[in-house]
Short mmCIF file of C-alpha atoms and ligand atoms in Angstrom, two decimals:
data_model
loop_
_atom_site.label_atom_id
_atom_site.label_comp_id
_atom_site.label_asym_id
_atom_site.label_seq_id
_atom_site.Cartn_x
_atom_site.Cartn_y
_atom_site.Cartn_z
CA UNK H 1 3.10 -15.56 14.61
CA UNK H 2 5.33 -13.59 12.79
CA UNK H 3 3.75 -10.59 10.70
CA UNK H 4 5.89 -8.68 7.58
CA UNK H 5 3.84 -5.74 6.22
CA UNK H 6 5.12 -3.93 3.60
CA UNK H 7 5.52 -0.39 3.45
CA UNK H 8 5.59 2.02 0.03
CA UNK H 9 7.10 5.66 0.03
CA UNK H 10 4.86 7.63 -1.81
CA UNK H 11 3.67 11.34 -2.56
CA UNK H 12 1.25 12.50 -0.17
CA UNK H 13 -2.24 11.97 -0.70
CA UNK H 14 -2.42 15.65 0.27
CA UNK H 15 -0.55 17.22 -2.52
CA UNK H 16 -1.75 18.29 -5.64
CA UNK H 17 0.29 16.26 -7.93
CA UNK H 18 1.81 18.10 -10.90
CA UNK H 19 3.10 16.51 -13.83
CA UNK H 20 6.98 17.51 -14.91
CA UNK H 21 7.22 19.91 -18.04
CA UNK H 22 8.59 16.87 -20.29
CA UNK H 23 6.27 14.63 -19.49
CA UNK H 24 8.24 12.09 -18.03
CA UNK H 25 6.28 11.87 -15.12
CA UNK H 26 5.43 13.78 -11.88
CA UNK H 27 7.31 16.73 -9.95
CA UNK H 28 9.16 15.23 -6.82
CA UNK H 29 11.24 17.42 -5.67
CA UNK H 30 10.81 19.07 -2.56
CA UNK H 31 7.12 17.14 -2.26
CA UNK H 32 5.90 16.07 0.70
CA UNK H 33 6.50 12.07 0.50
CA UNK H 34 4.42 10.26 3.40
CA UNK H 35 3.97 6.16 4.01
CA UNK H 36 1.13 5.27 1.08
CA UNK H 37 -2.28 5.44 2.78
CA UNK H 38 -3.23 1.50 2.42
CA UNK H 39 0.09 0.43 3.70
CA UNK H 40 -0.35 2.40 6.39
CA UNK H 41 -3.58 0.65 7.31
CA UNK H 42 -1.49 -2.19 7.13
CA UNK H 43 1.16 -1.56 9.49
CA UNK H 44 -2.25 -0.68 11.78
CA UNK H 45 -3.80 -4.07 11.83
CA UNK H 46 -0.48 -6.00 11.83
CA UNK H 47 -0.35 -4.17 15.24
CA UNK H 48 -3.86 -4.85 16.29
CA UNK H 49 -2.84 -8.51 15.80
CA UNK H 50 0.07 -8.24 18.34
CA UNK H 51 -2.24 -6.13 20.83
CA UNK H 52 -4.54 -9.08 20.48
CA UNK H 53 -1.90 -11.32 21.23
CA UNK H 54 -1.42 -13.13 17.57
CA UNK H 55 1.19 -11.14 16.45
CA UNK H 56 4.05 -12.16 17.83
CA UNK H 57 6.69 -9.90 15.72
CA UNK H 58 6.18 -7.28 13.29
CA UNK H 59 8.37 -6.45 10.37
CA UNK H 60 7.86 -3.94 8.13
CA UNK H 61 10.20 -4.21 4.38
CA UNK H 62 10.54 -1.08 1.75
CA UNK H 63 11.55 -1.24 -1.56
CA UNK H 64 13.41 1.77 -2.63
CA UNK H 65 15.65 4.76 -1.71
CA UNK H 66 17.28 5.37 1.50
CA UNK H 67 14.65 8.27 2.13
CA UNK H 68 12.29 5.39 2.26
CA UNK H 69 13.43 4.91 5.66
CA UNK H 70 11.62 8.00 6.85
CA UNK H 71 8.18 5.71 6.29
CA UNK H 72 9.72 2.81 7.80
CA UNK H 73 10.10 4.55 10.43
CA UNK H 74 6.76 5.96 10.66
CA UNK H 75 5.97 1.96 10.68
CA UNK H 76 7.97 1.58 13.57
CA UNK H 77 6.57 4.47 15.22
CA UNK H 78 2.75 2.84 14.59
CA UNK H 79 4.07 -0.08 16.52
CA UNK H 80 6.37 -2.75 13.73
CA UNK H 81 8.97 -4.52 16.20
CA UNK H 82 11.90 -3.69 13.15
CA UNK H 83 12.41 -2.71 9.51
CA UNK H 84 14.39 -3.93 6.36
CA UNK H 85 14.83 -1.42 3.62
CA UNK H 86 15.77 -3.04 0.44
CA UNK H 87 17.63 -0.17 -1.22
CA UNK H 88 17.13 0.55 -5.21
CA UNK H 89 18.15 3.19 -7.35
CA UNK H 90 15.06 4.56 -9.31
CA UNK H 91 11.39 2.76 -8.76
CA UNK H 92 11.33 -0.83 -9.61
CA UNK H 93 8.12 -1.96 -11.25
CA UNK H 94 5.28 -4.38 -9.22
CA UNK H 95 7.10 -7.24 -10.44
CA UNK H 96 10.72 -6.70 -9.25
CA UNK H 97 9.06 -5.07 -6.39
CA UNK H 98 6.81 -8.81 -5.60
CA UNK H 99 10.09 -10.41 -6.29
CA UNK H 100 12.20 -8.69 -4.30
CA UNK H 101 9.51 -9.26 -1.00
CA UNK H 102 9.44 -12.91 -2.15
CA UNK H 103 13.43 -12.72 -1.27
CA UNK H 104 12.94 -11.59 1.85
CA UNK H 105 9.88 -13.84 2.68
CA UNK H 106 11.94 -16.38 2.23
CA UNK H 107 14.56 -14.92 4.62
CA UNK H 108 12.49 -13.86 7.06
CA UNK H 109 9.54 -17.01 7.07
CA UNK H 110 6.35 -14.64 8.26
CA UNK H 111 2.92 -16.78 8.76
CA UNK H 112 1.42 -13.39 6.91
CA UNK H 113 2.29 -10.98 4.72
CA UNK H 114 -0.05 -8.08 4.98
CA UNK H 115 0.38 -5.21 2.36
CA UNK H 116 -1.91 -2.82 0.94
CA UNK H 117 -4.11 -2.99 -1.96
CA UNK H 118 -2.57 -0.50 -3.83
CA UNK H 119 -0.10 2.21 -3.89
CA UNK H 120 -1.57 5.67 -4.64
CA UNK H 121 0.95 6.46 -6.99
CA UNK H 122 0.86 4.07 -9.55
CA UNK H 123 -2.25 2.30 -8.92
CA UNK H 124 -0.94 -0.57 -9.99
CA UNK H 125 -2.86 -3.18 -7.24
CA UNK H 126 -0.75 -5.90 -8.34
CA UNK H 127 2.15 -6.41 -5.76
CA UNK H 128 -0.04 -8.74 -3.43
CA UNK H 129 -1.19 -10.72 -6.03
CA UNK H 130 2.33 -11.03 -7.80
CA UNK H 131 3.79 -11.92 -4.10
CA UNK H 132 0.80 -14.83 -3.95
CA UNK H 133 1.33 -16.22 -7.36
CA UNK H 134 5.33 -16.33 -6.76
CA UNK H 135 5.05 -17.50 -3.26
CA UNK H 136 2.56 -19.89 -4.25
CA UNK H 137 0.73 -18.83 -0.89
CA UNK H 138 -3.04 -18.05 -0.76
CA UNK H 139 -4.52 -14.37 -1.17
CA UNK H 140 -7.29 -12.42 0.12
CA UNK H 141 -7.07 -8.79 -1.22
CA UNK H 142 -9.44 -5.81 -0.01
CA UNK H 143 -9.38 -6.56 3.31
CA UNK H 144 -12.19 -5.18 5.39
CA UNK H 145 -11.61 -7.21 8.22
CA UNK H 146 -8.82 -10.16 9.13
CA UNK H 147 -9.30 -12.65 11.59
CA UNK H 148 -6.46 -14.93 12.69
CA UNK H 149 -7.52 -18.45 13.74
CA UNK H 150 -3.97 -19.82 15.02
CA UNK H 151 -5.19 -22.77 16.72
CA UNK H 152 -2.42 -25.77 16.68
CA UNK H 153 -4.46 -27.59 14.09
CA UNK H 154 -6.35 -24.76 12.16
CA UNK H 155 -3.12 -21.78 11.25
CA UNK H 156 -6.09 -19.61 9.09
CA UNK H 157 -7.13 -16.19 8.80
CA UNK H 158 -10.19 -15.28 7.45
CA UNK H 159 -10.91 -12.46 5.24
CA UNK H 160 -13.86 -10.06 4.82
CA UNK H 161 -13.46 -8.52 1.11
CA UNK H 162 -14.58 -5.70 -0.32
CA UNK H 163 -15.66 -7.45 -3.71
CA UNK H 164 -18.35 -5.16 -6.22
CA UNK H 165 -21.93 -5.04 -4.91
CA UNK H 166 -21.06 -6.05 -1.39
CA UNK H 167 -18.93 -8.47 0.81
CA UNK H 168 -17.11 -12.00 -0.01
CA UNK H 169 -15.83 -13.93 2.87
CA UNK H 170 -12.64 -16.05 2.56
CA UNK H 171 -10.91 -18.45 4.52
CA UNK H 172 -7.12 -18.98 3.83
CA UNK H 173 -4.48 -20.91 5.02
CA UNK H 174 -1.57 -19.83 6.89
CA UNK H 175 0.94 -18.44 5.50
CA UNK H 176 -1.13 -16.40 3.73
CA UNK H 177 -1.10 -12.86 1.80
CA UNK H 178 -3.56 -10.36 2.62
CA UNK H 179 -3.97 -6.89 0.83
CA UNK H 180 -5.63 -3.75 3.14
CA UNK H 181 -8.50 -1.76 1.82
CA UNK H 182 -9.71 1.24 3.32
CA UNK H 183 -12.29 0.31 6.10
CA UNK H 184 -10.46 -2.37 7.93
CA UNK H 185 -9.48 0.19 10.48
CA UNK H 186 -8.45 3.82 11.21
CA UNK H 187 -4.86 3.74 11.64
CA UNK H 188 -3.78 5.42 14.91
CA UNK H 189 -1.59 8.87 14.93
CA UNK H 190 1.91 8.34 16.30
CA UNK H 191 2.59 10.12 19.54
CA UNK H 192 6.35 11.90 20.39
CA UNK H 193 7.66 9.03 22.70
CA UNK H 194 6.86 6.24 20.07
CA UNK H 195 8.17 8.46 17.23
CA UNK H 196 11.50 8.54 20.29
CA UNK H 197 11.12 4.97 20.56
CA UNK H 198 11.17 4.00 16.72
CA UNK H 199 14.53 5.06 16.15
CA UNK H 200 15.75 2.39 18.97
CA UNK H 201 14.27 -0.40 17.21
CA UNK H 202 16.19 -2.27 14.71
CA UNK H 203 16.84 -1.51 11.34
CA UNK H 204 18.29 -3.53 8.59
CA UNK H 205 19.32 -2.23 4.87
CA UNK H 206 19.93 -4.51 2.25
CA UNK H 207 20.75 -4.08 -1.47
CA UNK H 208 18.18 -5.51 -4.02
CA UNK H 209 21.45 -7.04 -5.22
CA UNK H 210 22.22 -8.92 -2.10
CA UNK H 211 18.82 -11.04 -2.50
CA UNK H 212 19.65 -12.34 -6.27
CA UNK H 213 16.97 -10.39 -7.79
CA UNK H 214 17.10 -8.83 -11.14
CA UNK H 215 14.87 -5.59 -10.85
CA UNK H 216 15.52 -4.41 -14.78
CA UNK H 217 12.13 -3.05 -15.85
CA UNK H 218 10.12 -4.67 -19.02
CA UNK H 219 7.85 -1.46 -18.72
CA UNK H 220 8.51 1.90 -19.75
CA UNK H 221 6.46 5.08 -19.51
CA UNK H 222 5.97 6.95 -22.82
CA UNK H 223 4.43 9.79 -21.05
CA UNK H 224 2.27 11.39 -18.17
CA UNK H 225 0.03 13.59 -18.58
CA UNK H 226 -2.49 15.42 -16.17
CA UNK H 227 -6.42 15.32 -15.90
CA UNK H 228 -8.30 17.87 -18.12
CA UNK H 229 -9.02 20.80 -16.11
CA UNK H 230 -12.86 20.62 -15.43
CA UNK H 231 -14.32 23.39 -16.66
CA UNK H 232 -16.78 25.88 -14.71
CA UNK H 233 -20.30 25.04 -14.40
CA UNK H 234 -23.23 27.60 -15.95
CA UNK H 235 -26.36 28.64 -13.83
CA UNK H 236 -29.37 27.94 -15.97
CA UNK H 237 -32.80 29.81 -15.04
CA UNK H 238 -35.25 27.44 -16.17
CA UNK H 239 -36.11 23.80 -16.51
CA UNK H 240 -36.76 24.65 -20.38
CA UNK H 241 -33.05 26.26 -20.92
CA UNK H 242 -31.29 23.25 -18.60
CA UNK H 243 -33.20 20.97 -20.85
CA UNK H 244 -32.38 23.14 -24.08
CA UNK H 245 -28.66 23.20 -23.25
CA UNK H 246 -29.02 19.02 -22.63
CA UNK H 247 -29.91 18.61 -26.16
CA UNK H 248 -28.37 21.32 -28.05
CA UNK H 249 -24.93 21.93 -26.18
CA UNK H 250 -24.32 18.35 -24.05
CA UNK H 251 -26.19 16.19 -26.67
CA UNK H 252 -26.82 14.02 -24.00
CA UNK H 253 -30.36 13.49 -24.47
P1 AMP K 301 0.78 -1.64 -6.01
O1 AMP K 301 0.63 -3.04 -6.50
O2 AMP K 301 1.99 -0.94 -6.56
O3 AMP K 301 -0.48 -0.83 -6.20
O4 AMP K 301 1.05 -1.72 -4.44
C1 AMP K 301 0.24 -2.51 -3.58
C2 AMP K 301 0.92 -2.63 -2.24
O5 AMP K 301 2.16 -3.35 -2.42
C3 AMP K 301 1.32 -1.31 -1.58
O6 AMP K 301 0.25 -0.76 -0.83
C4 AMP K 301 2.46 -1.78 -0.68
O7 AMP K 301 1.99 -2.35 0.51
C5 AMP K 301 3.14 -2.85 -1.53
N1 AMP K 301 4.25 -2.23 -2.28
C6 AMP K 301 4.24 -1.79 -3.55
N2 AMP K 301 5.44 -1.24 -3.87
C7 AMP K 301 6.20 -1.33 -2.75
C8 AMP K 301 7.52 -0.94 -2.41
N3 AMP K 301 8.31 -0.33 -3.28
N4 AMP K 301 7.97 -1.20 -1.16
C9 AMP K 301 7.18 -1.81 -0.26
N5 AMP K 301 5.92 -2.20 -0.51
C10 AMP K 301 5.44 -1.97 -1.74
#
């Protein structure tokens, strides 16, 4: 079974994120940019499926820059077989982004498409369901566990999601998209020899152009702006003055 799992360049979820002087959006240069967290759980389980011996092939696709082949590669070190790079200039939204996968589902002809659930950038959690919806292939987003069935009559997967108030339990038919959340596994740390061994493997770059795909936004940001700065918290030396500063300065009760 072949497996494509998609990978996103994105800011580290280590660095404190500070928004440009105009507005526009945030400071990139000379961040650290790592392979976005739930992707990277991804990539993981894609290669827990071929340790388990239902994976057969892993390929990991990124939308975006040429840097974004530093991730990709991070994907191949975790254990992807090879790794197509669709190049852009600038960030295409979720939709070009879902179309632009579609393209290369089509080329490529995976049984699943495992991605994550969101990117920690733009929070958008909408890829996977735009790639369902245009592939016209079942979903089963927040993953917290994927089991392939690939029996010759029964191609499924089911999928343990993390749904509000506790746990919903699909099964979907292959091919099938499936979005990672955080607990379906702890994604391994890449050693020296596989990070030597990743740059062997194959890698493909194609321009968004080549696959037919407009990628013109219809969404523009007006402007980005950065949490309010909590403010410091008072010691109070009595239940009377905590409750007097409830009422008269919080008005919360
Ligand atoms: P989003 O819908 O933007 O929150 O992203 C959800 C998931 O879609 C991410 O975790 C990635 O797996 C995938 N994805 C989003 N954008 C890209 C991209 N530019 N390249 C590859 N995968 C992407």
């Amino acid at each position: 079974m072949k497996v494509l799992v998609t990978v996103k360049r994105a800011v580290d979820h280590n660095v404190k994120v500070r928004v440009k002087s105009d507005h526009s959006g945030v400071e990139l240069d000379n961040v650290k940019m790592s392979i976005n967290p739930f992707c990277e759980i991804a990539v993981e389980e894609a290669v827990r499926l071929k340790e388990k011996g239902i994976a057969t092939e892993i390929v990991a696709v990124s939308v975006g820059p040429a840097a974004a082949q530093e991730q990709l590669r991070t994907a191949l070190a975790i254990g992807a077989d090879r790794a197509i790079l669709v190049e852009t200039t600038g960030t295409p939204g979720a939709l070009a982004v879902a179309k632009l996968l579609k393209a290369v589902v089509e080329r490529e002809a995976p049984q699943l498409v495992l991605l994550g659930k969101q990117a920690i950038d733009s929070d958008n959690n909408q890829t996977g369901q735009m790639l369902a919806a245009l592939t016209n292939w079942p979903q089963g987003t927040f993953a917290s566990s994927v089991d392939v069935d690939v029996d010759v009559d029964a191609q499924r997967v089911t999928v343990t999601r993390e749904v509000d108030g506790g746990l919903q339990t699909v099964t979907l038919r292959l091919p099938a998209v499936v979005t990672a959340d955080l607990r379906l596994n702890e994604p391994r740390y890449t050693t020296l020899p596989s990070i030597m061994k990743a740059k062997k493997k194959p890698f493909e770059t194609l321009a968004a152009s080549a696959l037919g795909v407009c990628v013109g936004t219809t969404l523009e940001t007006l402007r980005v702006e950065p949490p309010a700065e909590r403010k410091g918290g008072v010691k109070v030396t009595s239940v009377a003055q905590l409750v007097d500063k409830l009422k008269t300065e919080a008005k919360v009760i």
